[in-house]
PDB file of C-alpha atoms and ligand atoms in Angstrom:
ATOM      1  CA  MET A   1      -8.030  23.056 -26.420  1.00  0.00           C
ATOM      2  CA  THR A   2      -7.999  19.290 -26.170  1.00  0.00           C
ATOM      3  CA  SER A   3      -7.871  16.762 -29.144  1.00  0.00           C
ATOM      4  CA  ASP A   4     -11.661  16.073 -28.608  1.00  0.00           C
ATOM      5  CA  GLY A   5     -13.844  17.479 -31.332  1.00  0.00           C
ATOM      6  CA  ILE A   6     -11.130  18.035 -33.888  1.00  0.00           C
ATOM      7  CA  THR A   7     -12.299  16.626 -37.249  1.00  0.00           C
ATOM      8  CA  CYS A   8     -10.528  15.997 -40.616  1.00  0.00           C
ATOM      9  CA  PRO A   9     -12.642  14.085 -42.771  1.00  0.00           C
ATOM     10  CA  ASP A  10     -10.078  13.076 -45.504  1.00  0.00           C
ATOM     11  CA  LEU A  11      -7.950  11.150 -43.077  1.00  0.00           C
ATOM     12  CA  ARG A  12     -10.491   8.362 -42.598  1.00  0.00           C
ATOM     13  CA  GLY A  13      -8.860   4.898 -43.149  1.00  0.00           C
ATOM     14  CA  LYS A  14      -5.291   6.211 -43.355  1.00  0.00           C
ATOM     15  CA  SER A  15      -2.464   4.521 -41.606  1.00  0.00           C
ATOM     16  CA  VAL A  16      -0.432   6.761 -39.135  1.00  0.00           C
ATOM     17  CA  ALA A  17       2.511   5.924 -37.079  1.00  0.00           C
ATOM     18  CA  VAL A  18       3.526   8.116 -34.204  1.00  0.00           C
ATOM     19  CA  THR A  19       6.738   7.787 -32.327  1.00  0.00           C
ATOM     20  CA  GLY A  20       6.790   8.531 -28.596  1.00  0.00           C
ATOM     21  CA  GLY A  21       3.070   7.856 -28.822  1.00  0.00           C
ATOM     22  CA  ALA A  22       2.442   6.599 -25.384  1.00  0.00           C
ATOM     23  CA  ARG A  23       2.102   9.999 -23.589  1.00  0.00           C
ATOM     24  CA  GLY A  24       2.123  13.820 -23.885  1.00  0.00           C
ATOM     25  CA  LEU A  25       1.987  15.330 -27.345  1.00  0.00           C
ATOM     26  CA  GLY A  26       2.484  11.893 -28.961  1.00  0.00           C
ATOM     27  CA  LEU A  27      -0.554  10.474 -27.322  1.00  0.00           C
ATOM     28  CA  ALA A  28      -2.646  13.522 -27.969  1.00  0.00           C
ATOM     29  CA  MET A  29      -1.813  13.072 -31.660  1.00  0.00           C
ATOM     30  CA  VAL A  30      -2.469   9.376 -31.621  1.00  0.00           C
ATOM     31  CA  GLU A  31      -5.933   9.915 -30.138  1.00  0.00           C
ATOM     32  CA  ALA A  32      -6.687  12.776 -32.713  1.00  0.00           C
ATOM     33  CA  PHE A  33      -5.752  10.640 -35.573  1.00  0.00           C
ATOM     34  CA  ALA A  34      -7.706   7.522 -34.133  1.00  0.00           C
ATOM     35  CA  ARG A  35     -10.833   9.630 -33.484  1.00  0.00           C
ATOM     36  CA  ASN A  36     -10.598  10.658 -37.221  1.00  0.00           C
ATOM     37  CA  GLY A  37     -10.866   7.111 -38.346  1.00  0.00           C
ATOM     38  CA  CYS A  38      -7.212   6.387 -38.817  1.00  0.00           C
ATOM     39  CA  HIS A  39      -5.390   3.018 -38.057  1.00  0.00           C
ATOM     40  CA  VAL A  40      -2.607   3.945 -35.651  1.00  0.00           C
ATOM     41  CA  LEU A  41       0.888   2.475 -34.774  1.00  0.00           C
ATOM     42  CA  LEU A  42       2.593   3.685 -31.492  1.00  0.00           C
ATOM     43  CA  VAL A  43       6.252   3.331 -31.318  1.00  0.00           C
ATOM     44  CA  ASP A  44       7.640   3.986 -27.966  1.00  0.00           C
ATOM     45  CA  VAL A  45      10.079   2.497 -25.366  1.00  0.00           C
ATOM     46  CA  ASP A  46       7.632   2.550 -22.605  1.00  0.00           C
ATOM     47  CA  ALA A  47       5.800  -1.011 -22.827  1.00  0.00           C
ATOM     48  CA  ALA A  48       3.526  -0.606 -20.018  1.00  0.00           C
ATOM     49  CA  GLU A  49       2.132   2.740 -21.254  1.00  0.00           C
ATOM     50  CA  LEU A  50       1.824   1.269 -24.790  1.00  0.00           C
ATOM     51  CA  GLU A  51      -0.305  -1.600 -23.414  1.00  0.00           C
ATOM     52  CA  ARG A  52      -2.518   0.777 -21.578  1.00  0.00           C
ATOM     53  CA  VAL A  53      -3.193   3.067 -24.505  1.00  0.00           C
ATOM     54  CA  GLN A  54      -3.684   0.175 -26.862  1.00  0.00           C
ATOM     55  CA  GLU A  55      -6.363  -1.258 -24.551  1.00  0.00           C
ATOM     56  CA  HIS A  56      -8.215   2.114 -24.209  1.00  0.00           C
ATOM     57  CA  LEU A  57      -7.991   3.128 -27.780  1.00  0.00           C
ATOM     58  CA  SER A  58      -8.988  -0.359 -29.261  1.00  0.00           C
ATOM     59  CA  ALA A  59     -12.134  -0.205 -27.091  1.00  0.00           C
ATOM     60  CA  GLU A  60     -12.862   3.280 -28.174  1.00  0.00           C
ATOM     61  CA  CYS A  61     -12.153   2.737 -31.820  1.00  0.00           C
ATOM     62  CA  PRO A  62     -12.924  -1.001 -32.582  1.00  0.00           C
ATOM     63  CA  GLN A  63     -13.142  -0.600 -36.359  1.00  0.00           C
ATOM     64  CA  GLN A  64      -9.516   0.400 -36.735  1.00  0.00           C
ATOM     65  CA  THR A  65      -6.158  -1.221 -36.036  1.00  0.00           C
ATOM     66  CA  VAL A  66      -4.473   0.021 -32.981  1.00  0.00           C
ATOM     67  CA  SER A  67      -0.807  -1.368 -33.121  1.00  0.00           C
ATOM     68  CA  VAL A  68       2.143  -0.881 -30.651  1.00  0.00           C
ATOM     69  CA  ALA A  69       5.880  -1.494 -31.019  1.00  0.00           C
ATOM     70  CA  ALA A  70       8.043  -1.316 -27.973  1.00  0.00           C
ATOM     71  CA  VAL A  71      11.268  -0.269 -29.572  1.00  0.00           C
ATOM     72  CA  SER A  72      13.598   2.840 -29.664  1.00  0.00           C
ATOM     73  CA  VAL A  73      13.457   5.042 -32.538  1.00  0.00           C
ATOM     74  CA  ALA A  74      17.270   4.843 -32.732  1.00  0.00           C
ATOM     75  CA  GLU A  75      17.101   1.094 -33.540  1.00  0.00           C
ATOM     76  CA  ALA A  76      16.956   1.278 -37.193  1.00  0.00           C
ATOM     77  CA  GLU A  77      16.138  -2.445 -38.033  1.00  0.00           C
ATOM     78  CA  ALA A  78      13.530  -2.763 -35.301  1.00  0.00           C
ATOM     79  CA  VAL A  79      11.709   0.502 -36.508  1.00  0.00           C
ATOM     80  CA  ALA A  80      11.873  -0.617 -39.970  1.00  0.00           C
ATOM     81  CA  ASP A  81      10.332  -3.978 -39.172  1.00  0.00           C
ATOM     82  CA  ALA A  82       7.468  -2.343 -37.039  1.00  0.00           C
ATOM     83  CA  LEU A  83       6.685   0.209 -39.839  1.00  0.00           C
ATOM     84  CA  ALA A  84       6.662  -2.621 -42.551  1.00  0.00           C
ATOM     85  CA  ASP A  85       4.590  -4.852 -40.459  1.00  0.00           C
ATOM     86  CA  PHE A  86       2.076  -2.068 -39.698  1.00  0.00           C
ATOM     87  CA  ALA A  87       1.877  -1.047 -43.571  1.00  0.00           C
ATOM     88  CA  GLU A  88       1.310  -4.626 -44.501  1.00  0.00           C
ATOM     89  CA  ARG A  89      -1.456  -5.366 -41.977  1.00  0.00           C
ATOM     90  CA  THR A  90      -3.366  -1.989 -42.759  1.00  0.00           C
ATOM     91  CA  GLY A  91      -2.515  -1.859 -46.495  1.00  0.00           C
ATOM     92  CA  SER A  92      -0.211   1.433 -46.369  1.00  0.00           C
ATOM     93  CA  LEU A  93       1.739   3.734 -44.486  1.00  0.00           C
ATOM     94  CA  ASP A  94       0.192   7.201 -45.016  1.00  0.00           C
ATOM     95  CA  VAL A  95       1.645   9.285 -42.188  1.00  0.00           C
ATOM     96  CA  LEU A  96       4.714   9.069 -39.942  1.00  0.00           C
ATOM     97  CA  VAL A  97       4.930  11.414 -36.958  1.00  0.00           C
ATOM     98  CA  ASN A  98       8.458  11.521 -35.692  1.00  0.00           C
ATOM     99  CA  ASN A  99       7.671  12.887 -32.101  1.00  0.00           C
ATOM    100  CA  ALA A 100       9.822  10.974 -29.737  1.00  0.00           C
ATOM    101  CA  GLY A 101      12.270  13.275 -27.931  1.00  0.00           C
ATOM    102  CA  ILE A 102      14.296  13.619 -24.879  1.00  0.00           C
ATOM    103  CA  SER A 103      15.879  16.603 -23.263  1.00  0.00           C
ATOM    104  CA  ALA A 104      19.091  17.416 -21.120  1.00  0.00           C
ATOM    105  CA  ASN A 105      18.936  20.759 -19.287  1.00  0.00           C
ATOM    106  CA  VAL A 106      22.705  21.066 -18.173  1.00  0.00           C
ATOM    107  CA  PRO A 107      25.019  23.854 -18.432  1.00  0.00           C
ATOM    108  CA  SER A 108      27.249  23.212 -21.447  1.00  0.00           C
ATOM    109  CA  LEU A 109      30.382  23.207 -19.548  1.00  0.00           C
ATOM    110  CA  ASP A 110      29.117  20.256 -17.388  1.00  0.00           C
ATOM    111  CA  LEU A 111      27.379  18.347 -20.201  1.00  0.00           C
ATOM    112  CA  ASP A 112      29.115  15.037 -20.623  1.00  0.00           C
ATOM    113  CA  VAL A 113      29.541  13.707 -24.119  1.00  0.00           C
ATOM    114  CA  ASP A 114      27.422  10.558 -23.409  1.00  0.00           C
ATOM    115  CA  ARG A 115      24.444  12.505 -22.373  1.00  0.00           C
ATOM    116  CA  TRP A 116      24.973  14.788 -25.481  1.00  0.00           C
ATOM    117  CA  ARG A 117      25.101  11.662 -27.749  1.00  0.00           C
ATOM    118  CA  ARG A 118      21.987  10.184 -26.088  1.00  0.00           C
ATOM    119  CA  VAL A 119      19.957  13.370 -27.046  1.00  0.00           C
ATOM    120  CA  ILE A 120      21.224  13.578 -30.495  1.00  0.00           C
ATOM    121  CA  ASP A 121      20.694   9.773 -31.009  1.00  0.00           C
ATOM    122  CA  VAL A 122      16.981   9.869 -30.146  1.00  0.00           C
ATOM    123  CA  ASN A 123      16.158  13.502 -31.406  1.00  0.00           C
ATOM    124  CA  LEU A 124      18.009  13.563 -34.691  1.00  0.00           C
ATOM    125  CA  THR A 125      19.426  10.187 -35.583  1.00  0.00           C
ATOM    126  CA  GLY A 126      15.934   8.652 -34.473  1.00  0.00           C
ATOM    127  CA  VAL A 127      14.066  10.991 -36.793  1.00  0.00           C
ATOM    128  CA  PHE A 128      16.405  10.183 -39.711  1.00  0.00           C
ATOM    129  CA  VAL A 129      16.069   6.448 -39.141  1.00  0.00           C
ATOM    130  CA  CYS A 130      12.294   6.425 -38.751  1.00  0.00           C
ATOM    131  CA  ALA A 131      11.912   8.869 -41.898  1.00  0.00           C
ATOM    132  CA  GLN A 132      14.111   6.767 -43.959  1.00  0.00           C
ATOM    133  CA  ALA A 133      12.294   3.420 -43.143  1.00  0.00           C
ATOM    134  CA  ALA A 134       8.887   5.272 -43.767  1.00  0.00           C
ATOM    135  CA  GLY A 135      10.153   7.053 -46.902  1.00  0.00           C
ATOM    136  CA  ARG A 136      11.247   3.708 -48.563  1.00  0.00           C
ATOM    137  CA  ILE A 137       7.600   2.316 -48.033  1.00  0.00           C
ATOM    138  CA  MET A 138       6.015   5.687 -49.165  1.00  0.00           C
ATOM    139  CA  ARG A 139       8.094   5.828 -52.260  1.00  0.00           C
ATOM    140  CA  THR A 140       6.622   2.555 -53.404  1.00  0.00           C
ATOM    141  CA  GLN A 141       3.141   4.073 -52.751  1.00  0.00           C
ATOM    142  CA  GLY A 142       4.058   7.334 -54.540  1.00  0.00           C
ATOM    143  CA  ALA A 143       2.422   9.131 -51.575  1.00  0.00           C
ATOM    144  CA  GLY A 144       3.017   9.895 -47.832  1.00  0.00           C
ATOM    145  CA  VAL A 145       3.507  12.511 -45.229  1.00  0.00           C
ATOM    146  CA  VAL A 146       6.362  12.734 -42.728  1.00  0.00           C
ATOM    147  CA  LEU A 147       5.918  15.089 -39.883  1.00  0.00           C
ATOM    148  CA  ASN A 148       8.734  15.905 -37.600  1.00  0.00           C
ATOM    149  CA  ILE A 149       8.069  17.384 -34.183  1.00  0.00           C
ATOM    150  CA  SER A 150      11.015  19.945 -33.719  1.00  0.00           C
ATOM    151  CA  SER A 151      10.666  22.690 -31.170  1.00  0.00           C
ATOM    152  CA  MET A 152      10.658  26.562 -31.034  1.00  0.00           C
ATOM    153  CA  TYR A 153      14.092  25.814 -29.499  1.00  0.00           C
ATOM    154  CA  GLY A 154      14.996  24.710 -32.966  1.00  0.00           C
ATOM    155  CA  VAL A 155      14.531  28.182 -34.089  1.00  0.00           C
ATOM    156  CA  VAL A 156      15.630  30.278 -31.093  1.00  0.00           C
ATOM    157  CA  SER A 157      17.942  29.026 -28.321  1.00  0.00           C
ATOM    158  CA  ALA A 158      17.853  28.737 -24.536  1.00  0.00           C
ATOM    159  CA  ALA A 159      20.714  28.420 -21.987  1.00  0.00           C
ATOM    160  CA  GLU A 160      21.583  24.873 -20.825  1.00  0.00           C
ATOM    161  CA  ARG A 161      19.814  23.116 -23.637  1.00  0.00           C
ATOM    162  CA  ALA A 162      22.803  22.711 -25.974  1.00  0.00           C
ATOM    163  CA  SER A 163      22.131  19.200 -27.220  1.00  0.00           C
ATOM    164  CA  TYR A 164      18.374  19.775 -27.329  1.00  0.00           C
ATOM    165  CA  CYS A 165      18.513  22.972 -29.256  1.00  0.00           C
ATOM    166  CA  ALA A 166      21.125  21.672 -31.584  1.00  0.00           C
ATOM    167  CA  SER A 167      19.248  18.534 -32.214  1.00  0.00           C
ATOM    168  CA  LYS A 168      15.755  20.401 -32.888  1.00  0.00           C
ATOM    169  CA  ALA A 169      17.549  22.851 -35.213  1.00  0.00           C
ATOM    170  CA  ALA A 170      19.104  19.943 -36.986  1.00  0.00           C
ATOM    171  CA  VAL A 171      15.545  18.334 -37.414  1.00  0.00           C
ATOM    172  CA  ALA A 172      14.352  21.486 -38.922  1.00  0.00           C
ATOM    173  CA  SER A 173      17.065  21.335 -41.491  1.00  0.00           C
ATOM    174  CA  LEU A 174      16.607  17.676 -42.123  1.00  0.00           C
ATOM    175  CA  THR A 175      13.075  18.259 -42.774  1.00  0.00           C
ATOM    176  CA  LYS A 176      13.772  20.604 -45.704  1.00  0.00           C
ATOM    177  CA  VAL A 177      16.387  18.175 -47.220  1.00  0.00           C
ATOM    178  CA  LEU A 178      13.955  15.249 -47.135  1.00  0.00           C
ATOM    179  CA  ALA A 179      10.994  17.408 -48.480  1.00  0.00           C
ATOM    180  CA  VAL A 180      13.275  18.556 -51.509  1.00  0.00           C
ATOM    181  CA  GLU A 181      14.596  15.003 -52.015  1.00  0.00           C
ATOM    182  CA  TRP A 182      11.178  13.163 -51.759  1.00  0.00           C
ATOM    183  CA  ALA A 183       8.744  15.624 -53.391  1.00  0.00           C
ATOM    184  CA  ALA A 184       9.167  13.751 -56.593  1.00  0.00           C
ATOM    185  CA  HIS A 185       7.966  10.563 -54.921  1.00  0.00           C
ATOM    186  CA  GLY A 186       4.696  12.425 -53.637  1.00  0.00           C
ATOM    187  CA  ILE A 187       6.011  12.471 -50.105  1.00  0.00           C
ATOM    188  CA  ARG A 188       5.594  15.739 -48.156  1.00  0.00           C
ATOM    189  CA  VAL A 189       7.722  16.546 -45.121  1.00  0.00           C
ATOM    190  CA  ASN A 190       7.045  19.251 -42.599  1.00  0.00           C
ATOM    191  CA  ALA A 191       7.926  20.017 -39.081  1.00  0.00           C
ATOM    192  CA  ILE A 192       6.133  21.484 -36.169  1.00  0.00           C
ATOM    193  CA  GLY A 193       7.926  23.710 -33.722  1.00  0.00           C
ATOM    194  CA  PRO A 194       5.896  23.720 -30.486  1.00  0.00           C
ATOM    195  CA  GLY A 195       6.464  26.320 -27.713  1.00  0.00           C
ATOM    196  CA  TYR A 196       5.792  25.395 -24.212  1.00  0.00           C
ATOM    197  CA  VAL A 197       2.898  22.932 -24.130  1.00  0.00           C
ATOM    198  CA  GLU A 198       1.085  22.082 -20.965  1.00  0.00           C
ATOM    199  CA  THR A 199       1.804  18.425 -20.736  1.00  0.00           C
ATOM    200  CA  ASP A 200       2.217  16.265 -17.641  1.00  0.00           C
ATOM    201  CA  LEU A 201       5.961  16.659 -18.036  1.00  0.00           C
ATOM    202  CA  LEU A 202       5.637  20.522 -17.771  1.00  0.00           C
ATOM    203  CA  SER A 203       3.335  20.306 -14.763  1.00  0.00           C
ATOM    204  CA  SER A 204       5.588  18.061 -13.016  1.00  0.00           C
ATOM    205  CA  LEU A 205       8.652  20.371 -13.628  1.00  0.00           C
ATOM    206  CA  ALA A 206       6.528  23.231 -12.110  1.00  0.00           C
ATOM    207  CA  GLU A 207       5.506  21.166  -9.176  1.00  0.00           C
ATOM    208  CA  GLN A 208       9.272  20.510  -8.510  1.00  0.00           C
ATOM    209  CA  GLY A 209       9.929  24.124  -8.719  1.00  0.00           C
ATOM    210  CA  ARG A 210      12.156  23.771 -11.894  1.00  0.00           C
ATOM    211  CA  LEU A 211       9.731  25.934 -14.038  1.00  0.00           C
ATOM    212  CA  ASP A 212       7.308  28.712 -13.263  1.00  0.00           C
ATOM    213  CA  LEU A 213       4.374  28.418 -15.410  1.00  0.00           C
ATOM    214  CA  ASP A 214       3.264  31.947 -14.768  1.00  0.00           C
ATOM    215  CA  VAL A 215       6.555  33.487 -15.845  1.00  0.00           C
ATOM    216  CA  LEU A 216       6.250  31.405 -19.057  1.00  0.00           C
ATOM    217  CA  ARG A 217       2.807  32.744 -19.628  1.00  0.00           C
ATOM    218  CA  ARG A 218       3.772  36.388 -19.041  1.00  0.00           C
ATOM    219  CA  ARG A 219       6.725  35.801 -21.410  1.00  0.00           C
ATOM    220  CA  THR A 220       4.453  34.483 -24.190  1.00  0.00           C
ATOM    221  CA  PRO A 221       2.700  37.386 -26.253  1.00  0.00           C
ATOM    222  CA  SER A 222      -0.539  35.313 -26.419  1.00  0.00           C
ATOM    223  CA  GLY A 223      -0.448  35.205 -22.500  1.00  0.00           C
ATOM    224  CA  ARG A 224      -1.046  31.405 -22.521  1.00  0.00           C
ATOM    225  CA  LEU A 225       0.659  28.178 -22.916  1.00  0.00           C
ATOM    226  CA  GLY A 226       0.087  25.729 -25.852  1.00  0.00           C
ATOM    227  CA  SER A 227      -2.149  22.887 -25.435  1.00  0.00           C
ATOM    228  CA  THR A 228      -1.783  19.382 -26.729  1.00  0.00           C
ATOM    229  CA  GLY A 229      -4.915  20.014 -28.738  1.00  0.00           C
ATOM    230  CA  ASP A 230      -3.223  22.936 -30.583  1.00  0.00           C
ATOM    231  CA  ILE A 231      -0.490  20.642 -31.737  1.00  0.00           C
ATOM    232  CA  ALA A 232      -2.810  17.727 -32.556  1.00  0.00           C
ATOM    233  CA  GLN A 233      -4.868  20.053 -34.672  1.00  0.00           C
ATOM    234  CA  LEU A 234      -1.849  21.255 -36.580  1.00  0.00           C
ATOM    235  CA  ALA A 235      -0.687  17.674 -36.985  1.00  0.00           C
ATOM    236  CA  LEU A 236      -3.975  16.733 -38.647  1.00  0.00           C
ATOM    237  CA  PHE A 237      -3.850  19.696 -40.912  1.00  0.00           C
ATOM    238  CA  LEU A 238      -0.276  19.023 -42.003  1.00  0.00           C
ATOM    239  CA  SER A 239      -1.188  15.363 -42.682  1.00  0.00           C
ATOM    240  CA  SER A 240      -4.324  16.035 -44.602  1.00  0.00           C
ATOM    241  CA  ALA A 241      -5.051  16.983 -48.291  1.00  0.00           C
ATOM    242  CA  ALA A 242      -5.821  20.584 -46.820  1.00  0.00           C
ATOM    243  CA  SER A 243      -2.062  21.222 -46.690  1.00  0.00           C
ATOM    244  CA  ALA A 244      -1.317  19.414 -50.117  1.00  0.00           C
ATOM    245  CA  ASN A 245       0.980  22.228 -51.415  1.00  0.00           C
ATOM    246  CA  ILE A 246       2.928  22.593 -48.189  1.00  0.00           C
ATOM    247  CA  THR A 247       6.253  20.802 -47.906  1.00  0.00           C
ATOM    248  CA  GLY A 248       9.805  21.569 -46.360  1.00  0.00           C
ATOM    249  CA  GLN A 249       8.116  24.021 -43.663  1.00  0.00           C
ATOM    250  CA  VAL A 250       8.663  24.301 -40.069  1.00  0.00           C
ATOM    251  CA  VAL A 251       5.365  25.580 -38.560  1.00  0.00           C
ATOM    252  CA  VAL A 252       5.957  27.213 -35.289  1.00  0.00           C
ATOM    253  CA  SER A 253       3.110  27.037 -32.692  1.00  0.00           C
ATOM    254  CA  ASP A 254       4.297  29.149 -29.681  1.00  0.00           C
ATOM    255  CA  GLY A 255       1.807  32.055 -29.049  1.00  0.00           C
ATOM    256  CA  GLY A 256       4.265  34.509 -30.581  1.00  0.00           C
ATOM    257  CA  TRP A 257       7.378  33.556 -28.376  1.00  0.00           C
ATOM    258  CA  THR A 258       9.967  33.478 -31.182  1.00  0.00           C
ATOM    259  CA  ALA A 259       8.437  36.488 -32.725  1.00  0.00           C
ATOM    260  CA  ASP A 260       9.177  38.566 -29.648  1.00  0.00           C
ATOM    261  CA  GLY A 261      12.739  39.906 -29.632  1.00  0.00           C
ATOM    262  CA  PHE A 262      12.370  41.523 -26.232  1.00  0.00           C
ATOM    263  CA  GLY A 263      10.919  38.525 -24.533  1.00  0.00           C
ATOM    264  CA  VAL A 264      10.943  40.146 -20.960  1.00  0.00           C
ATOM    265  CA  ALA A 265       8.692  38.110 -18.651  1.00  0.00           C
TER     266      ALA A 265
HETATM  267  N1  LIG B   1       6.024  19.534 -24.198  1.00  0.00           N
HETATM  268  C1  LIG B   1       6.532  20.620 -24.741  1.00  0.00           C
HETATM  269  O1  LIG B   1       6.393  21.683 -24.125  1.00  0.00           O
HETATM  270  C2  LIG B   1       7.338  20.562 -25.944  1.00  0.00           C
HETATM  271  C3  LIG B   1       7.641  21.673 -26.609  1.00  0.00           C
HETATM  272  C4  LIG B   1       8.485  21.708 -27.725  1.00  0.00           C
HETATM  273  C5  LIG B   1       8.731  20.397 -28.281  1.00  0.00           C
HETATM  274  N2  LIG B   1       8.425  19.338 -27.760  1.00  0.00           N
HETATM  275  C6  LIG B   1       8.619  17.966 -28.341  1.00  0.00           C
HETATM  276  O2  LIG B   1       7.446  17.161 -28.460  1.00  0.00           O
HETATM  277  C7  LIG B   1       7.831  15.922 -28.459  1.00  0.00           C
HETATM  278  C8  LIG B   1       7.099  15.125 -27.415  1.00  0.00           C
HETATM  279  O3  LIG B   1       7.266  16.057 -26.122  1.00  0.00           O
HETATM  280  P1  LIG B   1       6.426  15.437 -24.766  1.00  0.00           P
HETATM  281  O4  LIG B   1       6.413  16.777 -23.942  1.00  0.00           O
HETATM  282  O5  LIG B   1       5.061  14.983 -25.186  1.00  0.00           O
HETATM  283  O6  LIG B   1       7.410  14.589 -24.073  1.00  0.00           O
HETATM  284  P2  LIG B   1       7.180  13.238 -23.113  1.00  0.00           P
HETATM  285  O7  LIG B   1       8.405  13.064 -22.399  1.00  0.00           O
HETATM  286  O8  LIG B   1       5.820  13.583 -22.303  1.00  0.00           O
HETATM  287  O9  LIG B   1       6.870  12.060 -24.158  1.00  0.00           O
HETATM  288  C9  LIG B   1       7.797  11.566 -24.858  1.00  0.00           C
HETATM  289  C10 LIG B   1       7.638  10.137 -25.251  1.00  0.00           C
HETATM  290  O10 LIG B   1       8.649   9.643 -26.058  1.00  0.00           O
HETATM  291  C11 LIG B   1       8.903   8.235 -25.661  1.00  0.00           C
HETATM  292  N3  LIG B   1      10.402   8.026 -25.891  1.00  0.00           N
HETATM  293  C12 LIG B   1      11.542   8.567 -25.335  1.00  0.00           C
HETATM  294  N4  LIG B   1      12.593   8.165 -25.947  1.00  0.00           N
HETATM  295  C13 LIG B   1      12.202   7.229 -26.903  1.00  0.00           C
HETATM  296  C14 LIG B   1      12.871   6.515 -27.800  1.00  0.00           C
HETATM  297  N5  LIG B   1      14.254   6.299 -27.754  1.00  0.00           N
HETATM  298  N6  LIG B   1      12.254   5.806 -28.633  1.00  0.00           N
HETATM  299  C15 LIG B   1      10.859   5.801 -28.703  1.00  0.00           C
HETATM  300  N7  LIG B   1      10.014   6.534 -27.719  1.00  0.00           N
HETATM  301  C16 LIG B   1      10.785   7.263 -26.893  1.00  0.00           C
HETATM  302  C17 LIG B   1       8.762   8.288 -24.034  1.00  0.00           C
HETATM  303  O11 LIG B   1       8.712   7.150 -23.477  1.00  0.00           O
HETATM  304  C18 LIG B   1       7.454   9.214 -24.093  1.00  0.00           C
HETATM  305  O12 LIG B   1       6.235   8.403 -24.188  1.00  0.00           O
HETATM  306  C19 LIG B   1       9.304  15.762 -28.115  1.00  0.00           C
HETATM  307  O13 LIG B   1      10.109  15.742 -29.385  1.00  0.00           O
HETATM  308  C20 LIG B   1       9.600  17.242 -27.628  1.00  0.00           C
HETATM  309  O14 LIG B   1      11.032  17.602 -27.739  1.00  0.00           O
HETATM  310  C21 LIG B   1       7.708  19.291 -26.565  1.00  0.00           C
END
């Protein structure tokens, strides 16, 4: 499934910020929101990709604002400025998707503490910093949605992914804390836990021989990997009024991977 053809009428005119929006899952969500009539802000460190995406989306969705901010999610002040500026220009900040993330696949005995800190800084502190900045704007509106992209590896673990798994499990926990704190302000906070999704990143790891996609497919009860469209569709649902009573949840989209205790490929 791609993000083409996904519709969610009540999102028209909403203002949606997506971190890590320049490629992969983030880009698929940006495109899905834009194609459903949303104004979008992409926050990413890749300035060249941001420019490319802004050009093609502005041409495709001329009625909407397509903004970009070339900043890291870990830079609290820069992120707050970018979100405030977007909210001012479009009239609101309705949805923040905390998607930017990095990984470090290294045996724990060899993982140096600086690399550990980098992953925690982007995947966890970045989520907190962006959510806090968005939450402050949404509190004044009395409404908003924060959607954190965790991982199935926030629910189950895997060898050689200490910082990644720990950061994603912490994001799941943070999601619940913020949901409970901010419910009274009309702000819903949920997380998505994707399993393996066929992105360019996964394909390039497979091409380098670092992952075997057929093994991953056999390990998955559904027999297939996730698509960016699966995640984009879920993001639209969790951002829309259709999920108005859902908050503090981690929705795992993994074809049954985490449900399968045997997991023999
Ligand atoms: N692809 C998968 O199979 C999969 C599975 C589970 C969870 N996830 C999660 O989904 C999210 C997106 O994954 P992806 O596969 O699309 O990754 P990706 O590497 O293709 O894209 C990540 C984007 O985030 C940006 N980014 C990195 N560091 C940043 C920072 N400090 N500030 C702002 N932007 C930054 C990158 O420039 C890039 O555009 C991540 O949080 C990842 O952990 C992915």
